[in-house]
Every structure is written in structure tokens, then in C-alpha cells.
């Protein structure tokens, strides 16, 4: 923003009122001059209550004082639409260069077909971090677009996932992941039995041997 000169429209706010079935929502649509060509422009603003006490402090020379108390946190996340999917495809194409290393995985070792794919310690570490973040939520269902974004992030790390591992990674119920994965993934019934990978329209640019 500091590089922009003159009077420029940064974007627009779309605020909808709460209804009986839907809570109030705030969407932010940035102008292309702010985001740049190819970058998503539509974002959703999530608000959540702060569980732990947080204060704003102001210090001047030798004195300090409390300015206020933080009661609400706001997070901005992209809305999953055609623009966002195209951005993810382009990003995958750029990052899937020769610098990536191919890891050969023996799925038949010890007869353990269809279990965790990749480094077990790595998956367990990621799962613990997700569970810690969502501990207070007790695996309640998050917004669909938020979970979809986490699923795309998972497939950037590994090409094949079981539903259970995706549930651990996202901290969401297995039944909820099973419902969502069918929209963006396809079930393998041969070489990588009982695992999912992204459908071709979502996995453009990935290294097939990863």
C-alpha cells in the first residue's frame, strides 16, 4: 500500500445482516491495484471472542499504561471461488519445479497398504498443532470455505491422504471431511488404495511422481 500514489480505491466492504439461519457476515473485495494481477481479491472476515485476557499497552519514556482490552480477534481468509482456484493452480505450477525431490514410498511394506502417507512423525506433528489450535472448539464444524482451504494446504504437502489423516490435520470430524473431500478429491482403488488425491482440475501443475 505504501507504494501506491494518489487517491486510489482500495476496495469495498459488503456487510450482510444476520438472519434466522445465517449469522451476519463481512466480505472485503480489494481492487486489483492493491492485490496485483492474479491474486485473489475477495476475502471473508471472521471474528471470534478472545478466551484469554489480552491488553493493549502504551509506553512513553519511563511510564506505561493500559490503553484497552482486546475482546475480539479478526481473521481474513480468501473466499473459495473460481478466481481463488485459478490462483492456487498457478501457484502450484510455479512451485512444482525441478528443485523438488521425489520420494519413493513402499506402500506394500509390512502389508500396511493405505495407511499414513509420508513421514509419520511429520504428520503427527502437524496433527498435534492443529488439535492444539482447535482444542477449545471440541471438533465443532468450521466454515466450509475455511476447511476447504486447509484441505488444499494438506494436498500441497502430500499428494495422497486418507480421510482419517485429513480429519486429524484439519481438526474436523471424519464425517465432515468425508462429505467435503468428494467435491475436490477422488478415491484411489488401485495403487494407493483407500487414499484420496485432488481431482485433475485442482491439481494442475503438481509433479505426478510426488
Coordinates of N, CA and C in Angstrom, one line a residue:
X1 N 0.8 -1.2 0.0 CA 0.0 0.0 0.0 C 0.9 1.3 0.0
X2 N 2.0 1.2 0.7 CA 2.8 2.4 0.8 C 3.4 2.8 -0.6
X3 N 3.4 1.9 -1.6 CA 4.0 2.3 -2.9 C 2.9 2.9 -3.8
X4 N 1.7 2.8 -3.4 CA 0.6 3.4 -4.2 C 0.6 4.9 -4.0
X5 N 0.3 5.6 -5.1 CA 0.3 7.1 -5.0 C -1.1 7.6 -5.5
X6 N -1.4 8.8 -5.0 CA -2.7 9.4 -5.4 C -3.9 8.8 -4.6
X7 N -5.0 9.3 -5.0 CA -6.3 8.8 -4.5 C -6.7 7.5 -5.2
X8 N -6.7 6.4 -4.5 CA -7.0 5.1 -5.1 C -8.0 4.4 -4.3
X9 N -9.0 3.8 -4.9 CA -9.9 2.9 -4.2 C -9.3 1.6 -3.8
X10 N -9.2 1.4 -2.5 CA -8.5 0.2 -2.0 C -9.4 -1.0 -2.2
X11 N -10.7 -0.8 -2.0 CA -11.7 -1.9 -2.1 C -13.0 -1.6 -1.6
X12 N -13.9 -2.6 -1.4 CA -15.2 -2.4 -0.9 C -15.5 -3.4 0.2
X13 N -16.4 -2.9 1.1 CA -16.9 -3.8 2.2 C -18.3 -4.2 1.9
X14 N -18.6 -5.5 2.0 CA -20.0 -6.0 1.9 C -20.4 -6.5 3.2
X15 N -21.4 -5.9 3.9 CA -21.9 -6.3 5.2 C -23.3 -6.8 5.1
X16 N -23.6 -8.0 5.5 CA -24.9 -8.6 5.5 C -25.4 -8.8 6.9
X17 N -26.7 -8.5 7.1 CA -27.3 -8.6 8.4 C -27.6 -10.1 8.7
X18 N -27.7 -10.4 10.0 CA -27.9 -11.8 10.4 C -29.4 -12.1 10.2
X19 N -29.6 -13.4 9.8 CA -31.0 -13.9 9.6 C -31.2 -15.1 10.6
X20 N -32.4 -15.7 10.5 CA -32.6 -16.8 11.4 C -31.7 -18.0 11.2
X21 N -31.2 -18.1 9.9 CA -30.4 -19.3 9.6 C -28.9 -19.0 9.4
X22 N -28.6 -17.7 9.1 CA -27.2 -17.3 8.8 C -26.8 -16.1 9.7
X23 N -25.6 -16.2 10.3 CA -25.1 -15.1 11.1 C -24.7 -13.9 10.2
X24 N -24.5 -12.7 10.8 CA -24.0 -11.6 10.0 C -22.6 -11.9 9.4
X25 N -22.3 -11.3 8.3 CA -21.0 -11.6 7.6 C -20.5 -10.3 7.0
X26 N -19.1 -10.3 6.9 CA -18.4 -9.2 6.3 C -17.5 -9.7 5.3
X27 N -17.6 -9.2 4.0 CA -16.7 -9.6 2.9 C -16.0 -8.4 2.5
X28 N -14.7 -8.6 2.1 CA -13.9 -7.5 1.6 C -13.4 -7.8 0.2
X29 N -13.7 -6.9 -0.7 CA -13.3 -7.0 -2.1 C -12.2 -5.9 -2.4
X30 N -11.0 -6.4 -2.5 CA -9.9 -5.4 -2.8 C -9.8 -5.1 -4.3
X31 N -9.3 -4.0 -4.7 CA -9.1 -3.6 -6.1 C -7.9 -4.3 -6.6
X32 N -7.8 -4.5 -7.9 CA -6.7 -5.2 -8.5 C -5.4 -4.4 -8.3
X33 N -5.5 -3.1 -8.2 CA -4.3 -2.3 -8.0 C -3.7 -2.6 -6.6
X34 N -4.5 -3.0 -5.7 CA -3.9 -3.3 -4.4 C -3.4 -4.8 -4.3
X35 N -4.1 -5.7 -4.9 CA -3.8 -7.1 -4.8 C -2.8 -7.5 -5.9
X36 N -2.8 -6.9 -7.1 CA -2.0 -7.3 -8.2 C -2.7 -8.3 -9.0
X37 N -2.2 -8.4 -10.2 CA -2.8 -9.3 -11.2 C -2.7 -10.8 -10.8
X38 N -3.8 -11.5 -10.8 CA -3.8 -13.0 -10.5 C -4.0 -13.3 -9.0
X39 N -3.9 -12.3 -8.1 CA -4.1 -12.6 -6.7 C -5.5 -12.5 -6.3
X40 N -6.1 -13.3 -5.5 CA -7.5 -13.3 -5.1 C -7.8 -11.9 -4.5
X41 N -9.0 -11.4 -4.9 CA -9.5 -10.1 -4.4 C -10.6 -10.2 -3.4
X42 N -11.3 -11.3 -3.3 CA -12.4 -11.4 -2.4 C -12.1 -12.2 -1.1
X43 N -12.3 -11.6 0.0 CA -11.9 -12.2 1.3 C -13.1 -12.1 2.3
X44 N -13.1 -13.0 3.2 CA -14.2 -13.0 4.2 C -13.5 -12.7 5.6
X45 N -14.2 -11.9 6.4 CA -13.7 -11.5 7.7 C -14.4 -12.4 8.8
X46 N -13.5 -13.2 9.5 CA -14.0 -14.0 10.6 C -13.7 -13.3 11.9
X47 N -14.7 -13.3 12.8 CA -14.5 -12.7 14.1 C -14.7 -13.8 15.2
X48 N -13.9 -13.8 16.2 CA -14.1 -14.7 17.3 C -13.7 -14.0 18.6
X49 N -14.4 -14.5 19.7 CA -14.2 -13.9 21.0 C -12.8 -14.4 21.5
X50 N -12.1 -13.5 22.2 CA -10.8 -13.9 22.8 C -11.0 -14.6 24.2
X51 N -10.5 -15.8 24.3 CA -10.7 -16.6 25.5 C -9.8 -16.0 26.6
X52 N -8.5 -15.7 26.3 CA -7.6 -15.3 27.3 C -7.5 -13.7 27.3
X53 N -7.2 -13.2 28.5 CA -7.2 -11.7 28.6 C -6.0 -11.2 27.9
X54 N -6.3 -10.2 27.0 CA -5.3 -9.5 26.2 C -5.5 -8.0 26.4
X55 N -4.4 -7.3 26.6 CA -4.5 -5.8 26.8 C -3.5 -5.1 25.8
X56 N -3.9 -3.9 25.5 CA -3.0 -3.0 24.7 C -2.3 -2.0 25.6
X57 N -1.0 -2.0 25.5 CA -0.2 -1.2 26.4 C 0.5 -0.1 25.6
X58 N 0.6 1.1 26.2 CA 1.3 2.2 25.6 C 2.4 2.7 26.5
X59 N 3.6 2.8 25.9 CA 4.7 3.2 26.7 C 5.3 4.6 26.2
X60 N 5.5 5.5 27.2 CA 6.1 6.8 26.8 C 7.2 7.1 27.8
X61 N 8.4 7.1 27.3 CA 9.6 7.3 28.2 C 9.6 6.3 29.4
X62 N 9.4 6.8 30.6 CA 9.5 5.9 31.7 C 8.2 5.4 32.3
X63 N 7.1 5.7 31.6 CA 5.8 5.4 32.0 C 5.1 4.4 31.0
X64 N 4.2 3.6 31.6 CA 3.5 2.7 30.7 C 2.0 2.6 31.3
X65 N 1.1 2.4 30.4 CA -0.3 2.4 30.8 C -1.1 1.5 29.9
X66 N -2.2 1.0 30.4 CA -3.1 0.1 29.6 C -4.1 1.0 28.8
X67 N -4.0 0.8 27.5 CA -4.9 1.6 26.6 C -6.2 0.9 26.4
X68 N -6.3 -0.4 26.5 CA -7.6 -1.0 26.3 C -7.5 -2.5 26.4
X69 N -8.6 -3.2 26.3 CA -8.6 -4.7 26.4 C -9.1 -5.3 25.1
X70 N -8.5 -6.3 24.6 CA -8.9 -7.0 23.4 C -9.9 -8.0 23.7
X71 N -11.1 -7.9 23.1 CA -12.2 -8.8 23.3 C -12.5 -9.6 22.1
X72 N -12.1 -9.2 20.9 CA -12.5 -9.9 19.7 C -11.3 -9.9 18.7
X73 N -11.0 -11.1 18.2 CA -10.0 -11.2 17.1 C -10.6 -11.3 15.8
X74 N -9.9 -10.8 14.8 CA -10.4 -10.8 13.4 C -9.4 -11.5 12.5
X75 N -9.9 -12.4 11.6 CA -9.0 -13.1 10.7 C -9.6 -13.0 9.3
X76 N -8.7 -12.7 8.3 CA -9.2 -12.5 7.0 C -8.7 -13.7 6.2
X77 N -9.7 -14.4 5.5 CA -9.3 -15.6 4.7 C -10.0 -15.4 3.3
X78 N -9.4 -16.0 2.3 CA -9.9 -15.8 0.9 C -11.2 -16.7 0.7
X79 N -12.1 -16.1 -0.1 CA -13.3 -16.9 -0.4 C -12.9 -17.8 -1.6
X80 N -13.3 -19.1 -1.4 CA -13.0 -20.1 -2.4 C -14.0 -20.0 -3.6
X81 N -13.5 -19.4 -4.7 CA -14.3 -19.2 -5.9 C -13.4 -19.5 -7.1
X82 N -13.8 -19.3 -8.3 CA -13.0 -19.6 -9.5 C -11.7 -18.8 -9.5
X83 N -11.8 -17.6 -9.1 CA -10.6 -16.7 -9.0 C -9.5 -17.3 -8.1
X84 N -10.0 -17.8 -6.9 CA -9.1 -18.4 -5.9 C -8.5 -19.7 -6.4
X85 N -9.3 -20.5 -7.0 CA -8.9 -21.8 -7.6 C -7.8 -21.6 -8.6
X86 N -8.0 -20.6 -9.5 CA -7.1 -20.3 -10.6 C -5.7 -19.9 -10.0
X87 N -5.8 -19.1 -8.9 CA -4.6 -18.7 -8.2 C -3.8 -19.8 -7.6
X88 N -4.5 -20.8 -7.0 CA -3.9 -22.0 -6.4 C -3.2 -22.8 -7.5
X89 N -3.9 -23.0 -8.7 CA -3.3 -23.7 -9.8 C -2.0 -23.1 -10.3
X90 N -2.1 -21.8 -10.4 CA -0.9 -21.1 -10.9 C 0.2 -21.2 -9.9
X91 N -0.1 -21.1 -8.6 CA 0.9 -21.2 -7.6 C 1.5 -22.6 -7.6
X92 N 0.7 -23.6 -7.7 CA 1.2 -25.0 -7.8 C 2.2 -25.2 -8.9
X93 N 1.8 -24.6 -10.1 CA 2.6 -24.7 -11.3 C 4.0 -24.1 -11.1
X94 N 4.0 -22.9 -10.4 CA 5.3 -22.2 -10.2 C 6.2 -22.9 -9.2
X95 N 5.6 -23.5 -8.2 CA 6.4 -24.1 -7.1 C 6.8 -25.5 -7.4
X96 N 6.2 -26.1 -8.4 CA 6.5 -27.5 -8.7 C 7.6 -27.6 -9.8
X97 N 8.8 -27.1 -9.4 CA 9.9 -27.1 -10.3 C 10.9 -28.2 -10.0
X98 N 12.0 -28.3 -10.7 CA 13.0 -29.4 -10.5 C 13.6 -29.4 -9.2
X99 N 13.5 -28.3 -8.4 CA 14.1 -28.3 -7.1 C 13.4 -29.2 -6.1
X100 N 12.2 -29.7 -6.5 CA 11.5 -30.6 -5.6 C 12.1 -32.0 -5.7
X101 N 12.2 -32.7 -4.7 CA 12.7 -34.0 -4.6 C 11.6 -35.1 -4.6
X102 N 11.8 -36.2 -5.3 CA 10.8 -37.2 -5.4 C 11.2 -38.3 -4.3
X103 N 10.2 -38.6 -3.5 CA 10.4 -39.6 -2.5 C 9.6 -40.9 -2.9
X104 N 10.3 -42.0 -3.0 CA 9.7 -43.3 -3.3 C 9.2 -43.9 -2.0
X105 N 7.9 -44.2 -2.0 CA 7.3 -44.8 -0.8 C 6.8 -46.2 -1.1
X106 N 7.2 -47.2 -0.2 CA 6.8 -48.6 -0.4 C 5.5 -48.8 0.4
X107 N 4.4 -48.8 -0.4 CA 3.1 -48.9 0.3 C 2.9 -50.4 0.7
X108 N 3.6 -51.3 0.1 CA 3.4 -52.7 0.4 C 4.3 -53.2 1.6
X109 N 5.1 -52.4 2.1 CA 6.0 -52.8 3.2 C 5.2 -53.2 4.4
X110 N 5.5 -54.4 4.9 CA 4.8 -55.0 6.1 C 3.3 -55.1 5.9
X111 N 2.9 -55.1 4.6 CA 1.4 -55.2 4.3 C 0.6 -54.1 4.8
X112 N 1.2 -52.9 5.0 CA 0.4 -51.8 5.5 C 0.0 -50.9 4.4
X113 N -0.9 -51.3 3.6 CA -1.4 -50.6 2.5 C -2.5 -49.6 2.9
X114 N -2.3 -48.3 2.4 CA -3.4 -47.3 2.6 C -3.3 -46.6 4.0
X115 N -2.2 -46.8 4.7 CA -2.0 -46.1 6.0 C -1.4 -44.8 5.7
X116 N -0.8 -44.2 6.8 CA -0.3 -42.8 6.6 C 0.7 -42.7 5.5
X117 N 0.6 -41.6 4.7 CA 1.4 -41.4 3.6 C 2.5 -40.4 4.0
X118 N 3.8 -40.6 3.7 CA 4.8 -39.7 4.0 C 5.4 -40.0 5.4
X119 N 6.1 -39.0 6.0 CA 6.7 -39.2 7.3 C 5.7 -39.2 8.4
X120 N 5.6 -40.3 9.1 CA 4.7 -40.4 10.2 C 4.9 -39.3 11.3
X121 N 6.2 -39.1 11.6 CA 6.5 -38.0 12.6 C 6.0 -36.7 12.1
X122 N 6.2 -36.4 10.9 CA 5.7 -35.1 10.3 C 4.2 -35.0 10.4
X123 N 3.5 -36.0 10.0 CA 2.1 -36.0 10.1 C 1.6 -35.8 11.5
X124 N 2.2 -36.5 12.4 CA 1.8 -36.5 13.8 C 2.1 -35.1 14.4
X125 N 3.2 -34.4 14.0 CA 3.5 -33.1 14.5 C 2.4 -32.1 14.0
X126 N 2.1 -32.2 12.7 CA 1.1 -31.3 12.1 C -0.3 -31.5 12.8
X127 N -0.6 -32.8 13.1 CA -1.9 -33.1 13.7 C -2.0 -32.5 15.1
X128 N -0.9 -32.6 15.8 CA -0.8 -32.1 17.2 C -1.0 -30.6 17.2
X129 N -0.4 -29.9 16.2 CA -0.6 -28.4 16.2 C -2.0 -28.1 15.9
X130 N -2.6 -28.8 14.9 CA -4.0 -28.5 14.6 C -4.9 -28.7 15.8
X131 N -4.7 -29.9 16.5 CA -5.5 -30.2 17.6 C -5.4 -29.2 18.7
X132 N -4.2 -28.7 18.9 CA -4.0 -27.7 19.9 C -4.7 -26.4 19.6
X133 N -4.7 -26.0 18.4 CA -5.4 -24.8 17.9 C -6.9 -24.9 18.1
X134 N -7.4 -26.1 17.9 CA -8.8 -26.3 17.9 C -9.3 -27.0 19.1
X135 N -8.5 -27.1 20.1 CA -8.9 -27.8 21.4 C -10.1 -27.3 22.0
X136 N -10.3 -25.9 22.1 CA -11.4 -25.3 22.7 C -12.7 -25.5 21.9
X137 N -12.5 -25.7 20.6 CA -13.7 -25.9 19.7 C -14.3 -27.3 19.8
X138 N -13.5 -28.2 20.4 CA -14.0 -29.6 20.5 C -14.5 -30.2 19.2
X139 N -13.7 -30.0 18.1 CA -14.0 -30.5 16.8 C -15.4 -30.1 16.3
X140 N -15.8 -28.9 16.6 CA -17.0 -28.4 16.0 C -16.8 -28.0 14.6
X141 N -17.8 -28.1 13.7 CA -17.5 -27.8 12.3 C -17.2 -26.4 12.1
X142 N -16.1 -26.1 11.4 CA -15.8 -24.8 11.0 C -16.5 -24.5 9.6
X143 N -16.3 -23.2 9.2 CA -16.9 -22.8 8.0 C -16.4 -23.6 6.8
X144 N -17.2 -23.9 5.9 CA -16.8 -24.8 4.8 C -15.6 -24.3 4.0
X145 N -15.6 -23.0 3.6 CA -14.5 -22.4 2.8 C -13.2 -22.5 3.6
X146 N -13.3 -22.3 4.9 CA -12.1 -22.4 5.8 C -11.5 -23.8 5.8
X147 N -12.4 -24.8 5.9 CA -11.9 -26.2 5.9 C -11.4 -26.6 4.5
X148 N -12.0 -26.1 3.4 CA -11.6 -26.3 2.1 C -10.1 -25.8 1.9
X149 N -9.9 -24.6 2.4 CA -8.6 -24.1 2.3 C -7.5 -24.9 3.0
X150 N -7.9 -25.5 4.2 CA -7.0 -26.3 4.9 C -6.7 -27.6 4.1
X151 N -7.8 -28.1 3.5 CA -7.6 -29.3 2.6 C -6.6 -29.1 1.5
X152 N -6.8 -27.9 0.8 CA -5.8 -27.6 -0.2 C -4.4 -27.5 0.3
X153 N -4.2 -27.0 1.5 CA -2.9 -26.9 2.1 C -2.4 -28.3 2.4
X154 N -3.2 -29.2 2.8 CA -2.8 -30.6 3.1 C -2.3 -31.2 1.8
X155 N -3.0 -31.0 0.7 CA -2.6 -31.7 -0.6 C -1.3 -31.0 -1.2
X156 N -1.0 -29.8 -0.7 CA 0.3 -29.2 -1.1 C 1.4 -29.9 -0.5
X157 N 1.2 -30.4 0.7 CA 2.3 -31.1 1.5 C 2.5 -32.6 1.0
X158 N 1.3 -33.2 0.8 CA 1.4 -34.6 0.3 C 0.3 -34.9 -0.7
X159 N 0.6 -35.7 -1.7 CA -0.4 -35.9 -2.8 C -1.5 -36.9 -2.4
X160 N -1.2 -37.9 -1.5 CA -2.2 -38.8 -1.1 C -2.5 -38.7 0.4
X161 N -3.8 -38.8 0.7 CA -4.3 -38.7 2.1 C -5.5 -39.6 2.3
X162 N -5.5 -40.2 3.5 CA -6.7 -40.9 3.9 C -7.6 -39.9 4.6
X163 N -8.9 -40.3 4.7 CA -9.9 -39.4 5.3 C -9.6 -39.1 6.7
X164 N -9.1 -40.2 7.4 CA -8.8 -40.0 8.9 C -7.6 -39.1 9.1
X165 N -6.6 -39.2 8.2 CA -5.4 -38.3 8.3 C -5.8 -36.8 8.0
X166 N -6.7 -36.6 7.1 CA -7.2 -35.3 6.8 C -8.0 -34.7 7.9
X167 N -8.8 -35.6 8.6 CA -9.5 -35.2 9.8 C -8.6 -34.7 10.9
X168 N -7.5 -35.5 11.1 CA -6.5 -35.1 12.1 C -5.8 -33.8 11.7
X169 N -5.5 -33.7 10.5 CA -4.8 -32.5 10.0 C -5.6 -31.2 10.2
X170 N -6.9 -31.3 9.9 CA -7.8 -30.1 9.9 C -8.4 -30.0 11.3
X171 N -8.4 -31.0 12.1 CA -9.1 -31.0 13.4 C -10.6 -31.0 13.3
X172 N -11.1 -31.6 12.2 CA -12.5 -31.6 11.9 C -13.1 -33.1 12.0
X173 N -14.4 -33.2 12.2 CA -15.0 -34.6 12.3 C -14.7 -35.4 11.0
X174 N -14.5 -36.7 11.1 CA -14.3 -37.5 10.0 C -15.4 -37.4 9.0
X175 N -16.7 -37.5 9.5 CA -17.8 -37.4 8.6 C -17.9 -36.1 7.8
X176 N -17.5 -35.0 8.4 CA -17.5 -33.7 7.7 C -16.4 -33.7 6.6
X177 N -15.2 -34.3 6.9 CA -14.2 -34.4 5.9 C -14.6 -35.3 4.7
X178 N -15.3 -36.4 5.1 CA -15.8 -37.3 4.0 C -16.8 -36.6 3.1
X179 N -17.6 -35.7 3.7 CA -18.5 -35.0 2.9 C -17.9 -34.0 2.0
X180 N -16.8 -33.3 2.4 CA -16.2 -32.3 1.6 C -15.2 -32.8 0.6
X181 N -14.5 -33.9 1.0 CA -13.4 -34.4 0.1 C -13.9 -34.9 -1.2
X182 N -15.2 -35.3 -1.2 CA -15.8 -35.8 -2.5 C -15.9 -34.7 -3.5
X183 N -15.9 -33.4 -3.1 CA -16.0 -32.3 -4.0 C -14.7 -32.0 -4.7
X184 N -13.6 -32.2 -4.1 CA -12.3 -31.8 -4.7 C -11.4 -33.0 -4.9
X185 N -11.7 -34.1 -4.3 CA -10.8 -35.3 -4.4 C -11.4 -36.5 -5.0
X186 N -10.6 -37.4 -5.4 CA -11.1 -38.7 -6.0 C -10.4 -39.9 -5.2
X187 N -11.2 -40.9 -5.0 CA -10.7 -42.1 -4.2 C -9.9 -43.0 -5.1
X188 N -8.7 -43.4 -4.6 CA -7.9 -44.4 -5.4 C -8.3 -45.8 -5.0
X189 N -8.4 -46.7 -6.0 CA -8.9 -48.0 -5.7 C -7.8 -49.1 -6.1
X190 N -6.6 -48.6 -6.6 CA -5.6 -49.5 -7.1 C -4.3 -49.3 -6.3
X191 N -3.4 -48.6 -6.9 CA -2.0 -48.5 -6.3 C -2.0 -47.9 -4.9
X192 N -2.8 -46.8 -4.7 CA -2.8 -46.1 -3.4 C -4.2 -46.3 -2.8
X193 N -4.6 -47.5 -2.6 CA -5.9 -47.9 -2.2 C -6.4 -47.2 -1.0
X194 N -7.6 -46.8 -1.0 CA -8.3 -46.1 0.2 C -7.7 -44.7 0.5
X195 N -7.0 -44.1 -0.4 CA -6.5 -42.8 -0.2 C -7.1 -41.8 -1.2
X196 N -7.1 -40.6 -0.9 CA -7.6 -39.6 -1.9 C -6.5 -38.7 -2.4
X197 N -6.7 -38.2 -3.7 CA -5.9 -37.2 -4.2 C -6.8 -36.2 -4.9
X198 N -6.2 -35.0 -5.2 CA -7.0 -33.9 -5.8 C -7.5 -34.3 -7.2
X199 N -8.7 -33.9 -7.6 CA -9.1 -34.1 -8.9 C -8.2 -33.3 -9.9
X200 N -8.1 -33.7 -11.1 CA -7.2 -33.1 -12.1 C -7.4 -31.6 -12.2
X201 N -8.6 -31.1 -12.1 CA -8.9 -29.7 -12.3 C -8.3 -28.9 -11.1
X202 N -8.0 -29.5 -10.0 CA -7.5 -28.8 -8.8 C -6.0 -29.1 -8.6
X203 N -5.4 -30.1 -9.3 CA -4.1 -30.4 -9.1 C -3.2 -30.1 -10.2
X204 N -3.6 -29.2 -11.1 CA -2.8 -28.8 -12.2 C -1.4 -28.2 -11.8
X205 N -0.4 -28.7 -12.4 CA 0.9 -28.2 -12.1 C 1.7 -29.0 -11.1
X206 N 1.1 -30.0 -10.5 CA 1.8 -30.8 -9.5 C 2.7 -31.8 -10.1
X207 N 3.7 -32.2 -9.5 CA 4.6 -33.2 -10.0 C 3.9 -34.6 -9.8
X208 N 3.7 -35.3 -10.8 CA 2.9 -36.6 -10.7 C 3.7 -37.6 -9.9
X209 N 5.0 -37.5 -9.8 CA 5.7 -38.5 -9.0 C 5.9 -38.2 -7.6
X210 N 5.3 -37.0 -7.1 CA 5.5 -36.7 -5.7 C 4.7 -37.6 -4.8

